Amino acid sequence: MQATERKEFHHVSRTNLVAAVLGLTFATGALAPSVATAQDGGETINALIVYGDDPCPVSTGDQITVCARKDESERYRIPEVLRESASPQNEAWNNRVLAYETVFDSGTLSCSPTGPGGWTGCTQNMIDQAYAEKRTDASVRFAQLIEEERARRLETIDEEAEATQADVEAAEKEYFEDKAASAPEPDHSGH
């Protein structure tokens, strides 16, 4: 009886551990770009995911708030990054066969004649493919949203600066006119 209980306890602990690691991985992955961007711009970044017709909170003076909108059907689902499993057991047979074809095509991972066995060319192809996937990925791109919010703020800053400058110039003109009007008339009598 104790062996069974111990085994079940071990299984529960492993499940809790996996859940905790996945939660931390997701949390740090989502927050890492925000922290780095906040350090660069000097403002606080509030990057949120909103669902359906939920309102996005308004940015404040020293806080940029950007929202990525997802469909309402995604609200209670496991996040997309955690839905897929990279486990070899979940890989389709077609992908396994393609992997073997790559290995045996003309030497180990032969992608180009550069490097022994073509490994250098394959590495570059994999890097290029990863960047292409990143550019066309439909997932949330908070860095792009933050840059758009900064550009929108800069537009309003220029408008506010022009209005402030016009107010200052009008106040200066009024001051100098009042000063000239209240100045004593110069004595031209020659004495």
Tab-separated table of C-alpha atoms in Angstrom, residues 7-73:
chain	number	residue	atom	x	y	z
A	7	LYS	CA	4.222	6.371	-6.502
A	8	GLU	CA	1.054	8.476	-6.723
A	9	PHE	CA	2.690	11.184	-4.602
A	10	HIS	CA	5.726	11.128	-6.900
A	11	HIS	CA	3.450	11.479	-9.933
A	12	VAL	CA	1.591	14.442	-8.414
A	13	SER	CA	4.861	16.132	-7.517
A	14	ARG	CA	6.195	15.700	-11.037
A	15	THR	CA	2.975	17.131	-12.485
A	16	ASN	CA	3.149	20.119	-10.169
A	17	LEU	CA	6.804	20.625	-11.055
A	18	VAL	CA	6.100	20.542	-14.797
A	19	ALA	CA	3.201	22.977	-14.374
A	20	ALA	CA	5.370	25.336	-12.328
A	21	VAL	CA	8.230	25.236	-14.853
A	22	LEU	CA	5.864	25.864	-17.772
A	23	GLY	CA	4.216	28.702	-15.889
A	24	LEU	CA	7.550	30.338	-15.093
A	25	THR	CA	8.778	29.859	-18.650
A	26	PHE	CA	5.650	31.487	-20.055
A	27	ALA	CA	5.690	34.316	-17.519
A	28	THR	CA	9.351	35.196	-18.009
A	29	GLY	CA	9.040	34.886	-21.780
A	30	ALA	CA	6.142	37.323	-21.801
A	31	LEU	CA	7.796	39.823	-19.457
A	32	ALA	CA	11.376	39.778	-20.740
A	33	PRO	CA	10.787	42.038	-23.792
A	34	SER	CA	8.785	44.507	-21.681
A	35	VAL	CA	11.530	44.912	-19.102
A	36	ALA	CA	14.228	45.425	-21.718
A	37	THR	CA	12.157	47.960	-23.600
A	38	ALA	CA	11.271	49.803	-20.414
A	39	GLN	CA	14.958	50.172	-19.587
A	40	ASP	CA	15.700	51.563	-23.052
A	41	GLY	CA	12.902	54.167	-23.195
A	42	GLY	CA	12.733	55.214	-19.545
A	43	GLU	CA	9.010	54.588	-19.358
A	44	THR	CA	6.938	51.751	-17.954
A	45	ILE	CA	5.600	49.276	-20.487
A	46	ASN	CA	2.262	47.556	-19.865
A	47	ALA	CA	1.857	44.821	-22.510
A	48	LEU	CA	-1.520	43.101	-22.305
A	49	ILE	CA	-3.495	40.545	-24.248
A	50	VAL	CA	-7.188	41.398	-24.456
A	51	TYR	CA	-9.898	39.120	-25.762
A	52	GLY	CA	-12.938	39.814	-27.917
A	53	ASP	CA	-14.351	43.293	-27.345
A	54	ASP	CA	-12.618	43.895	-24.000
A	55	PRO	CA	-11.334	47.496	-23.763
A	56	CYS	CA	-7.615	48.213	-23.736
A	57	PRO	CA	-6.542	50.429	-20.806
A	58	VAL	CA	-5.432	53.915	-21.840
A	59	SER	CA	-1.744	54.853	-21.697
A	60	THR	CA	-0.770	57.400	-19.064
A	61	GLY	CA	1.995	60.006	-19.058
A	62	ASP	CA	4.886	57.734	-18.102
A	63	GLN	CA	3.329	54.372	-18.967
A	64	ILE	CA	2.887	52.933	-22.434
A	65	THR	CA	0.026	50.447	-22.604
A	66	VAL	CA	-0.192	48.248	-25.677
A	67	CYS	CA	-2.776	45.551	-26.213
A	68	ALA	CA	-2.711	42.566	-28.495
A	69	ARG	CA	-6.236	41.534	-29.347
A	70	LYS	CA	-7.092	37.851	-29.584
A	71	ASP	CA	-10.359	36.223	-30.515
A	72	GLU	CA	-12.868	35.626	-27.721
A	73	SER	CA	-12.569	31.866	-28.317
